[in-house]
Amino acid sequence: VFYFSTNGDNWKDVSNCRGSSCRAAWLTITSSLNECDWLGITCSSSSSSSSNSSGSTNDKDDVVTSIEFDIRKGHGLDGTLPSELAILTGLQKLSLANNKLVGSIPKQYGNLSNMETLQLGNNMLTGTWSEYEFVNMHSLRELNLRHNQFHGNIPRVVNLDHLEVMLLNNNSFTGSIPTEIGTLKNLDLLSLQDNKLSGSLPSELYNLGELKILRLGNNLFTGSISQRDYNNNNNNNSTTNIDVSSSSSVSSSDNDGTIGRLSKLQWLVLENNDFSGALPNMSNMTNLQGLVLDGNSFSGTLPTDELAKLTMLKTIVLANNSFTGALQSYELASLTRLNHLVLEGNNFHGTISHDICNRIGKTAFSLQTLRVDCDKVSCSCCTSCYFNV
């Protein structure tokens, strides 16, 4: 069924199996090859059952645990995903990325409770995602649906306690991030960029203590990501869209009740949204390597004293916001790993310090990109100067 559903006669072959011999293995029941030796199939021995996926008994007690068609190059699969794969209850990995699959994900796949890796990225799959779609995939660690044509809301994500990687970028998802995202305690990579998501970020997002990469760029998100704005609004007896009350560990002594709580974060990518307000206190984010916030409406002064403590920083991109104030660039000279400092399109003033200029160079550890508005900030060493005309 899988062979015909994915147009097996046209599969590209990058293994030792060639042309008609591959088709013979998939199409001939009496093939000299065991089904576990077929192209793309991996099996393991079953300790509890002697039945294979079709219900018959084989001598090896083998269970199909993986179907993988070259995640790097693709095998040229096209057609649709057959619902019959759901009978392979021992399946742990389904890796069909980088092909030309169309249609939707069969709902029956949601019952594959042993599934750990579901990689369907870079296809042409469509449809909406029901909150019950993956509810029984209790073992799921990686969900890769990026670069497809999925649409509708991202539903509540529940019962995915082991999920570590969620890649939903480059689709057409709309609505807001569900608050249940905060239940994914083991998540270390969340990529939702290049969709049509909107609203403010849920406070539950800041409960993801294992998160290392957060990519939300090129959406329609709004609101503040800073506890500073929450405090300022409270002082003014006004309301705010940031709610930190659900996090019992947050106190007034914390570095920040929002993004600043993600101490393991390495990359924060929020470019091209409509976030506003001040930057959060990030002094606790000592693993941060990339801060990419260009194309938003962030304002206030740049907390260079706090940024200077983030010694792992390699990239700071804050272009095209509404930052103001004197640029204390000398404080950033201590960031010896910094490769890219992009600040144009703001309202900074001052002078780029000699300490920063001395870091310009061509080695891997030198400052390779330095961009400011040179009609507002004096810079004798910038790699690019921008002027407002």
Short mmCIF file of N, CA, C and O in Angstrom, two decimals, residues 169-240:
data_model
loop_
_atom_site.label_atom_id
_atom_site.label_comp_id
_atom_site.label_asym_id
_atom_site.label_seq_id
_atom_site.Cartn_x
_atom_site.Cartn_y
_atom_site.Cartn_z
N ASN A 169 7.50 25.56 11.50
CA ASN A 169 7.76 26.78 10.74
C ASN A 169 7.43 26.62 9.26
O ASN A 169 7.35 25.52 8.73
N ASN A 170 7.23 27.76 8.60
CA ASN A 170 6.96 27.82 7.16
C ASN A 170 5.72 27.02 6.77
O ASN A 170 5.74 26.16 5.89
N ASN A 171 4.64 27.34 7.46
CA ASN A 171 3.31 26.86 7.11
C ASN A 171 2.38 28.07 7.09
O ASN A 171 2.85 29.20 6.87
N SER A 172 1.09 27.86 7.28
CA SER A 172 0.14 28.98 7.30
C SER A 172 -0.73 28.92 8.56
O SER A 172 -1.92 29.22 8.53
N PHE A 173 -0.13 28.52 9.68
CA PHE A 173 -0.87 28.46 10.93
C PHE A 173 -1.29 29.87 11.35
O PHE A 173 -0.54 30.84 11.16
N THR A 174 -2.47 29.96 11.94
CA THR A 174 -3.01 31.24 12.41
C THR A 174 -3.38 31.12 13.88
O THR A 174 -3.25 30.06 14.49
N GLY A 175 -3.87 32.24 14.44
CA GLY A 175 -4.26 32.23 15.85
C GLY A 175 -3.06 32.43 16.75
O GLY A 175 -1.99 32.86 16.33
N SER A 176 -3.24 32.12 18.01
CA SER A 176 -2.20 32.34 19.02
C SER A 176 -1.53 31.03 19.42
O SER A 176 -2.00 29.94 19.06
N ILE A 177 -0.45 31.15 20.15
CA ILE A 177 0.22 29.96 20.70
C ILE A 177 -0.62 29.43 21.85
O ILE A 177 -0.96 30.18 22.77
N PRO A 178 -1.00 28.16 21.85
CA PRO A 178 -1.84 27.64 22.93
C PRO A 178 -1.11 27.64 24.27
O PRO A 178 0.10 27.39 24.32
N THR A 179 -1.84 27.92 25.32
CA THR A 179 -1.22 27.99 26.64
C THR A 179 -0.65 26.64 27.08
O THR A 179 0.29 26.58 27.88
N GLU A 180 -1.18 25.56 26.52
CA GLU A 180 -0.70 24.22 26.88
C GLU A 180 0.74 23.99 26.46
O GLU A 180 1.34 22.97 26.84
N ILE A 181 1.31 24.90 25.69
CA ILE A 181 2.72 24.78 25.31
C ILE A 181 3.60 24.66 26.55
O ILE A 181 4.66 24.03 26.52
N GLY A 182 3.15 25.23 27.64
CA GLY A 182 3.92 25.21 28.88
C GLY A 182 4.04 23.85 29.52
O GLY A 182 4.83 23.66 30.45
N THR A 183 3.27 22.87 29.03
CA THR A 183 3.34 21.52 29.60
C THR A 183 4.47 20.70 28.98
O THR A 183 4.77 19.61 29.46
N LEU A 184 5.10 21.22 27.93
CA LEU A 184 6.15 20.47 27.23
C LEU A 184 7.48 20.71 27.92
O LEU A 184 8.37 21.39 27.40
N LYS A 185 7.65 20.14 29.08
CA LYS A 185 8.77 20.46 29.97
C LYS A 185 10.13 20.07 29.40
O LYS A 185 11.15 20.58 29.86
N ASN A 186 10.16 19.15 28.44
CA ASN A 186 11.43 18.71 27.87
C ASN A 186 11.76 19.37 26.54
O ASN A 186 12.77 19.04 25.91
N LEU A 187 10.93 20.30 26.11
CA LEU A 187 11.14 20.94 24.81
C LEU A 187 12.40 21.78 24.83
O LEU A 187 12.60 22.62 25.69
N ASP A 188 13.29 21.54 23.84
CA ASP A 188 14.50 22.37 23.76
C ASP A 188 14.60 23.12 22.43
O ASP A 188 15.47 23.98 22.28
N LEU A 189 13.73 22.83 21.46
CA LEU A 189 13.71 23.59 20.21
C LEU A 189 12.27 23.80 19.80
O LEU A 189 11.52 22.84 19.60
N LEU A 190 11.88 25.07 19.67
CA LEU A 190 10.53 25.43 19.23
C LEU A 190 10.66 26.41 18.08
O LEU A 190 11.17 27.52 18.25
N SER A 191 10.23 26.00 16.90
CA SER A 191 10.31 26.84 15.71
C SER A 191 8.92 27.01 15.11
O SER A 191 8.34 26.07 14.56
N LEU A 192 8.40 28.25 15.22
CA LEU A 192 7.08 28.58 14.69
C LEU A 192 7.18 29.72 13.68
O LEU A 192 6.17 30.32 13.31
N GLN A 193 8.36 30.03 13.23
CA GLN A 193 8.55 31.20 12.37
C GLN A 193 7.89 31.00 11.01
O GLN A 193 7.59 29.88 10.60
N ASP A 194 7.66 32.12 10.31
CA ASP A 194 7.09 32.11 8.97
C ASP A 194 5.74 31.42 8.92
O ASP A 194 5.50 30.50 8.14
N ASN A 195 4.85 31.87 9.81
CA ASN A 195 3.45 31.50 9.77
C ASN A 195 2.63 32.79 9.81
O ASN A 195 3.13 33.85 9.43
N LYS A 196 1.39 32.71 10.27
CA LYS A 196 0.53 33.88 10.40
C LYS A 196 -0.02 33.96 11.81
O LYS A 196 -1.16 34.36 12.04
N LEU A 197 0.82 33.59 12.77
CA LEU A 197 0.41 33.56 14.17
C LEU A 197 0.33 34.97 14.73
O LEU A 197 1.06 35.87 14.29
N SER A 198 -0.52 35.18 15.72
CA SER A 198 -0.75 36.51 16.24
C SER A 198 -0.99 36.47 17.74
O SER A 198 -0.95 35.41 18.37
N GLY A 199 -1.25 37.65 18.31
CA GLY A 199 -1.50 37.74 19.74
C GLY A 199 -0.20 37.88 20.52
O GLY A 199 0.90 37.91 19.96
N SER A 200 -0.34 37.94 21.82
CA SER A 200 0.83 38.04 22.69
C SER A 200 1.31 36.64 23.07
O SER A 200 0.58 35.65 22.93
N LEU A 201 2.52 36.56 23.56
CA LEU A 201 3.07 35.27 23.95
C LEU A 201 2.46 34.84 25.29
O LEU A 201 2.42 35.63 26.23
N PRO A 202 2.01 33.60 25.41
CA PRO A 202 1.44 33.14 26.68
C PRO A 202 2.51 33.03 27.76
O PRO A 202 3.64 32.63 27.48
N SER A 203 2.16 33.38 28.96
CA SER A 203 3.13 33.30 30.06
C SER A 203 3.63 31.88 30.27
O SER A 203 4.75 31.67 30.74
N GLU A 204 2.81 30.89 29.90
CA GLU A 204 3.22 29.50 30.06
C GLU A 204 4.45 29.16 29.24
O GLU A 204 5.18 28.21 29.55
N LEU A 205 4.70 29.92 28.18
CA LEU A 205 5.87 29.68 27.36
C LEU A 205 7.15 29.81 28.17
O LEU A 205 8.14 29.12 27.91
N TYR A 206 7.12 30.67 29.18
CA TYR A 206 8.33 30.93 29.97
C TYR A 206 8.58 29.87 31.04
O TYR A 206 9.53 29.98 31.82
N ASN A 207 7.72 28.83 31.06
CA ASN A 207 7.94 27.70 31.95
C ASN A 207 8.83 26.62 31.32
O ASN A 207 9.16 25.64 31.97
N LEU A 208 9.22 26.82 30.06
CA LEU A 208 9.99 25.80 29.33
C LEU A 208 11.46 25.93 29.68
O LEU A 208 12.27 26.46 28.90
N GLY A 209 11.82 25.40 30.82
CA GLY A 209 13.16 25.58 31.36
C GLY A 209 14.26 24.90 30.58
O GLY A 209 15.43 25.23 30.76
N GLU A 210 13.93 23.95 29.70
CA GLU A 210 14.94 23.26 28.89
C GLU A 210 15.12 23.89 27.52
O GLU A 210 15.99 23.46 26.75
N LEU A 211 14.35 24.91 27.21
CA LEU A 211 14.35 25.48 25.87
C LEU A 211 15.70 26.12 25.53
O LEU A 211 16.21 26.94 26.28
N LYS A 212 16.24 25.74 24.37
CA LYS A 212 17.52 26.27 23.91
C LYS A 212 17.37 27.15 22.68
O LYS A 212 18.15 28.09 22.48
N ILE A 213 16.40 26.86 21.84
CA ILE A 213 16.19 27.64 20.61
C ILE A 213 14.71 28.00 20.51
O ILE A 213 13.85 27.11 20.54
N LEU A 214 14.43 29.30 20.38
CA LEU A 214 13.06 29.79 20.22
C LEU A 214 13.04 30.68 18.99
O LEU A 214 13.63 31.75 18.96
N ARG A 215 12.34 30.21 17.96
CA ARG A 215 12.24 30.94 16.69
C ARG A 215 10.77 31.26 16.40
O ARG A 215 9.99 30.36 16.11
N LEU A 216 10.43 32.54 16.48
CA LEU A 216 9.05 32.99 16.27
C LEU A 216 8.97 34.08 15.22
O LEU A 216 7.95 34.77 15.11
N GLY A 217 10.03 34.27 14.44
CA GLY A 217 10.10 35.37 13.49
C GLY A 217 9.07 35.28 12.37
O GLY A 217 8.50 34.24 12.08
N ASN A 218 8.83 36.45 11.75
CA ASN A 218 7.95 36.55 10.58
C ASN A 218 6.55 36.03 10.84
O ASN A 218 6.03 35.16 10.14
N ASN A 219 5.96 36.56 11.92
CA ASN A 219 4.57 36.32 12.24
C ASN A 219 3.90 37.66 12.52
O ASN A 219 4.37 38.70 12.05
N LEU A 220 2.81 37.64 13.27
CA LEU A 220 2.05 38.85 13.58
C LEU A 220 1.92 39.05 15.09
O LEU A 220 0.96 39.64 15.56
N PHE A 221 2.90 38.57 15.84
CA PHE A 221 2.84 38.67 17.30
C PHE A 221 2.92 40.12 17.75
O PHE A 221 3.57 40.97 17.12
N THR A 222 2.27 40.40 18.87
CA THR A 222 2.27 41.74 19.46
C THR A 222 2.55 41.64 20.95
O THR A 222 2.70 40.56 21.51
N GLY A 223 2.61 42.80 21.60
CA GLY A 223 2.75 42.84 23.05
C GLY A 223 4.18 42.91 23.51
O GLY A 223 5.12 43.00 22.71
N SER A 224 4.35 42.85 24.80
CA SER A 224 5.66 42.97 25.43
C SER A 224 6.20 41.60 25.81
O SER A 224 5.44 40.67 26.04
N ILE A 225 7.51 41.51 25.90
CA ILE A 225 8.15 40.28 26.38
C ILE A 225 8.93 40.57 27.66
O ILE A 225 9.76 39.76 28.07
N SER A 226 8.66 41.70 28.29
CA SER A 226 9.47 42.14 29.41
C SER A 226 8.67 42.32 30.68
O SER A 226 7.60 42.91 30.69
N GLN A 227 9.21 41.82 31.78
CA GLN A 227 8.64 42.05 33.09
C GLN A 227 8.70 43.53 33.46
O GLN A 227 7.88 44.01 34.24
N ARG A 228 9.64 44.26 32.88
CA ARG A 228 9.73 45.69 33.16
C ARG A 228 8.45 46.41 32.77
O ARG A 228 7.97 47.29 33.48
N ASP A 229 7.90 46.02 31.62
CA ASP A 229 6.65 46.64 31.19
C ASP A 229 5.50 46.23 32.09
O ASP A 229 4.61 47.03 32.38
N TYR A 230 5.52 44.99 32.56
CA TYR A 230 4.49 44.53 33.49
C TYR A 230 4.54 45.36 34.76
O TYR A 230 3.51 45.83 35.26
N ASN A 231 5.74 45.57 35.29
CA ASN A 231 5.88 46.35 36.51
C ASN A 231 5.47 47.80 36.30
O ASN A 231 4.79 48.40 37.13
N ASN A 232 5.87 48.38 35.16
CA ASN A 232 5.52 49.77 34.88
C ASN A 232 4.01 49.95 34.77
O ASN A 232 3.44 50.90 35.28
N ASN A 233 3.34 49.00 34.10
CA ASN A 233 1.90 49.10 33.96
C ASN A 233 1.20 48.93 35.30
O ASN A 233 0.18 49.56 35.57
N ASN A 234 1.73 48.05 36.15
CA ASN A 234 1.14 47.90 37.48
C ASN A 234 1.27 49.18 38.28
O ASN A 234 0.35 49.58 39.01
N ASN A 235 2.42 49.84 38.16
CA ASN A 235 2.62 51.09 38.87
C ASN A 235 1.66 52.17 38.40
O ASN A 235 1.32 53.09 39.14
N ASN A 236 1.22 52.03 37.14
CA ASN A 236 0.30 53.02 36.59
C ASN A 236 -1.16 52.57 36.73
O ASN A 236 -2.06 53.18 36.15
N ASN A 237 -1.37 51.48 37.50
CA ASN A 237 -2.71 50.94 37.73
C ASN A 237 -3.42 50.60 36.43
O ASN A 237 -4.62 50.78 36.29
N SER A 238 -2.67 50.12 35.47
CA SER A 238 -3.26 49.72 34.21
C SER A 238 -3.06 48.23 34.02
O SER A 238 -2.39 47.57 34.79
N THR A 239 -3.70 47.69 32.98
CA THR A 239 -3.60 46.26 32.71
C THR A 239 -2.56 46.00 31.66
O THR A 239 -2.09 46.89 30.97
N THR A 240 -2.19 44.74 31.55
CA THR A 240 -1.17 44.34 30.57
C THR A 240 -1.49 42.96 30.06
O THR A 240 -2.25 42.21 30.68
#
